[in-house]
Amino acid sequence: DYGLPFGQDRLIHIWIATLDVKQRSRTIHFANATEMLAFFHFPTDGRYYARMIEGFKRIFASTIFFGTDDDSRGKPLFDWSRFHFFDSAQLWFNHPEPDSPANSSQRSNDITLSESFYTEISQHPIPVEREAVALLANAPGALDFYIWLAWKSWIVKSGVVRVPLFGNNGLARQLGCCEYSFDRFFRRKLCAWLRHIATIWPQCPAHLSEDRNYLFIGPSRKTTSSVGQLLAPVSVNAQKTSPENR
């Protein structure tokens, strides 16, 4: 039992998706796992390496269920589907040293993505900045919101879309946030995220309505103030999800 993916585990998805976009194959290859740490400017010491290893295990062992069991027209409805990220993984978890065998092609790390994850990356890539992701790595909520904003503003072709904060299709549900005891607590958190994101993405085309019940989002083709994009996948979201560890 490896537990549920959490916190910085989401960086693994982003990095793997980036490799997949570059390599254009369901099976991706990389020399050693410290490449991911360097990619996000993390130290490559034992503590960060061990944390990353555990994250790979949690992600591989998890299956996510999407669906509903609500009544429909007075009749019980069970409508579920399942999703997982990797079909197989061969990873060498020894901390590599320069000129060690771990860096040779004979010990390539290989991950085969699930068909659904690979299709999602291929069909719905999102332009986000590596530097922005690295800066938000220790703020998972703000990072999720940044990627959601990058996706939403990327698909808005013209005009402005209005997203309610609450309700079945509201922003709080789309982000998968825990239920707050009062709506004002979510609004307060959302304002903090917007201020944080604005420091790395001054042109962020999102703002709250005057009554703070809606988020307005316009089109954008630039997700930070710097250059150098990576591509991350759109995360499918549902009203009810539950991970299963195998």
XYZ file of C-alpha atoms in Angstrom:
246
model
C 0.000 0.000 0.000
C 1.748 3.142 -1.218
C -0.965 5.609 -0.205
C -2.676 8.220 -2.350
C -0.879 10.666 -4.672
C -0.649 14.110 -3.087
C 1.278 17.379 -3.051
C 4.265 17.459 -5.392
C 3.295 14.111 -6.949
C 1.407 16.213 -9.541
C 4.804 17.340 -10.890
C 5.427 13.777 -12.079
C 2.346 13.946 -14.308
C 3.496 17.238 -15.792
C 7.028 15.992 -16.436
C 5.886 12.687 -17.933
C 3.412 14.514 -20.168
C 6.192 16.833 -21.308
C 8.417 13.885 -22.223
C 5.549 12.251 -24.068
C 4.899 15.369 -26.160
C 8.578 15.483 -27.094
C 8.987 11.749 -27.772
C 5.521 11.197 -29.317
C 5.163 7.666 -28.040
C 3.061 5.866 -25.437
C 6.292 4.457 -24.020
C 8.670 7.166 -22.870
C 12.330 6.800 -21.958
C 14.687 8.787 -19.769
C 18.194 8.180 -18.468
C 17.582 8.655 -14.739
C 14.967 10.090 -12.447
C 17.149 12.980 -11.306
C 16.329 14.565 -14.668
C 12.921 15.456 -13.252
C 14.451 17.085 -10.180
C 16.765 19.150 -12.359
C 13.879 20.030 -14.691
C 12.017 21.730 -11.834
C 15.195 23.098 -10.188
C 15.013 20.805 -7.170
C 18.135 19.638 -5.336
C 19.225 16.189 -6.501
C 20.046 14.993 -2.991
C 18.748 11.850 -1.319
C 15.759 13.469 0.417
C 14.212 14.835 -2.789
C 15.127 11.692 -4.712
C 13.395 9.460 -2.156
C 10.299 11.666 -2.201
C 10.132 11.411 -5.995
C 10.479 7.616 -5.914
C 7.561 7.318 -3.502
C 5.518 9.613 -5.754
C 6.075 7.335 -8.771
C 4.890 4.369 -6.714
C 1.756 6.156 -5.505
C 0.796 7.230 -9.020
C 1.367 3.800 -10.532
C -0.672 2.092 -7.809
C -3.686 4.402 -8.076
C -6.846 4.151 -10.124
C -9.316 7.043 -10.206
C -13.044 6.480 -10.548
C -15.318 9.107 -12.130
C -19.059 8.922 -12.009
C -22.293 9.437 -10.198
C -24.791 7.382 -8.260
C -27.432 10.114 -8.061
C -31.069 9.406 -8.792
C -32.160 10.304 -12.315
C -35.873 10.975 -12.763
C -36.595 9.063 -9.607
C -34.593 6.028 -10.672
C -31.207 4.991 -9.253
C -28.334 5.659 -11.640
C -24.873 4.087 -11.487
C -22.622 5.619 -14.145
C -18.907 5.194 -13.483
C -15.649 4.931 -15.394
C -12.085 4.369 -14.276
C -8.802 6.015 -15.182
C -5.157 5.248 -14.466
C -1.973 6.898 -15.675
C 0.587 4.152 -16.349
C 0.219 0.656 -17.786
C 3.769 -0.376 -16.897
C 6.966 1.103 -15.519
C 10.566 -0.090 -15.350
C 12.518 2.310 -13.194
C 16.026 2.053 -11.778
C 15.812 3.607 -8.350
C 19.496 3.810 -7.565
C 20.767 7.369 -7.189
C 23.010 7.801 -10.259
C 26.573 9.015 -10.067
C 28.496 10.520 -12.988
C 29.734 7.862 -15.438
C 27.857 5.150 -13.552
C 26.075 2.278 -15.358
C 22.749 3.885 -14.437
C 23.429 6.511 -17.085
C 23.944 4.012 -19.876
C 21.320 3.038 -22.423
C 21.279 -0.473 -20.949
C 19.484 0.914 -17.905
C 16.981 3.219 -19.535
C 13.917 4.023 -17.476
C 10.739 3.148 -19.379
C 7.125 4.085 -18.644
C 4.185 3.024 -20.790
C 1.248 5.381 -20.439
C -2.309 4.146 -20.327
C -4.183 4.577 -23.583
C -6.551 7.131 -22.063
C -3.732 9.225 -20.541
C -1.758 9.153 -23.783
C -4.822 10.155 -25.796
C -5.579 13.016 -23.419
C -2.043 14.381 -23.751
C -2.070 14.036 -27.534
C -5.470 15.616 -28.099
C -5.537 18.302 -25.393
C -2.062 19.712 -24.691
C -1.856 22.876 -22.572
C 0.940 25.460 -22.804
C 2.303 26.126 -19.336
C 5.686 27.421 -18.245
C 8.261 25.231 -16.585
C 9.478 28.163 -14.479
C 5.949 28.908 -13.310
C 5.387 25.271 -12.341
C 8.706 25.241 -10.477
C 7.805 28.426 -8.575
C 4.400 26.988 -7.600
C 5.702 23.512 -6.766
C 5.296 24.073 -3.021
C 1.765 25.465 -3.404
C -0.292 22.595 -4.903
C -3.590 24.477 -4.819
C -2.162 27.500 -6.634
C -0.420 25.191 -9.129
C -3.657 23.359 -9.944
C -5.431 26.686 -10.369
C -2.637 28.038 -12.608
C -2.818 25.007 -14.917
C -6.614 25.221 -14.983
C -6.385 28.935 -15.915
C -3.788 28.216 -18.599
C -6.083 25.576 -20.111
C -9.250 27.670 -19.864
C -7.706 30.821 -21.325
C -6.066 28.757 -24.083
C -9.391 27.360 -25.346
C -11.215 30.700 -25.131
C -11.002 32.031 -28.675
C -12.658 35.419 -28.153
C -14.733 37.305 -25.643
C -14.928 36.430 -21.981
C -16.333 33.347 -20.276
C -18.032 33.486 -16.885
C -17.431 30.597 -14.486
C -19.522 30.378 -11.285
C -17.544 29.714 -8.130
C -20.127 27.396 -6.601
C -22.728 24.850 -7.675
C -22.479 21.491 -9.419
C -20.390 22.940 -12.256
C -18.707 25.636 -10.211
C -14.993 26.340 -9.988
C -14.693 24.764 -6.541
C -15.996 21.455 -7.951
C -13.849 21.700 -11.088
C -10.705 22.138 -9.015
C -11.716 19.265 -6.759
C -11.424 21.473 -3.677
C -12.634 20.214 -0.333
C -15.910 21.689 0.788
C -15.396 24.849 2.827
C -17.647 25.485 5.799
C -18.365 28.968 4.407
C -18.198 30.216 0.824
C -16.165 33.213 1.912
C -13.266 30.934 2.871
C -13.013 29.619 -0.697
C -13.264 33.184 -2.053
C -10.439 34.230 0.255
C -8.281 31.314 -0.903
C -9.077 32.054 -4.554
C -8.035 35.693 -4.146
C -4.736 34.562 -2.630
C -4.134 32.198 -5.564
C -4.898 34.948 -8.083
C -2.426 37.312 -6.389
C 0.217 34.587 -6.320
C -0.278 33.699 -9.984
C -0.242 37.374 -11.017
C 3.333 37.681 -9.730
C 4.530 35.152 -12.321
C 1.867 35.781 -14.969
C 1.133 39.525 -15.024
C -1.011 39.143 -18.177
C -3.275 36.551 -16.538
C -6.689 37.214 -18.157
C -8.783 36.273 -15.112
C -10.526 38.336 -12.456
C -13.408 37.992 -10.037
C -16.757 39.702 -10.508
C -17.635 42.560 -8.156
C -19.879 40.308 -6.077
C -17.158 37.587 -6.125
C -19.567 34.910 -7.283
C -18.015 34.478 -10.739
C -14.600 34.251 -12.328
C -14.221 35.999 -15.690
C -11.612 34.593 -18.087
C -10.504 35.997 -21.429
C -8.297 34.499 -24.165
C -4.564 34.310 -23.722
C -1.614 32.923 -25.618
C 0.985 33.668 -22.953
C 0.996 31.906 -19.609
C 3.857 33.732 -17.864
C 5.995 36.785 -18.383
C 8.990 34.685 -19.479
C 9.649 32.313 -22.374
C 10.081 28.576 -22.878
C 6.936 26.478 -22.766
C 6.237 22.910 -21.828
C 3.081 20.990 -22.535
C 0.976 19.389 -19.828
C -2.270 17.421 -20.160
C -5.768 18.536 -19.413
C -6.881 16.738 -16.270
C -10.334 15.220 -16.587
C -12.429 16.293 -13.619
C -15.692 14.921 -12.290
C -18.004 15.698 -9.454
C -17.204 12.521 -7.598
C -13.844 10.797 -7.624
C -12.249 8.170 -5.466
C -8.794 6.629 -5.845
C -8.245 2.917 -5.479
C -4.827 1.597 -4.505
C -3.829 -1.823 -5.630
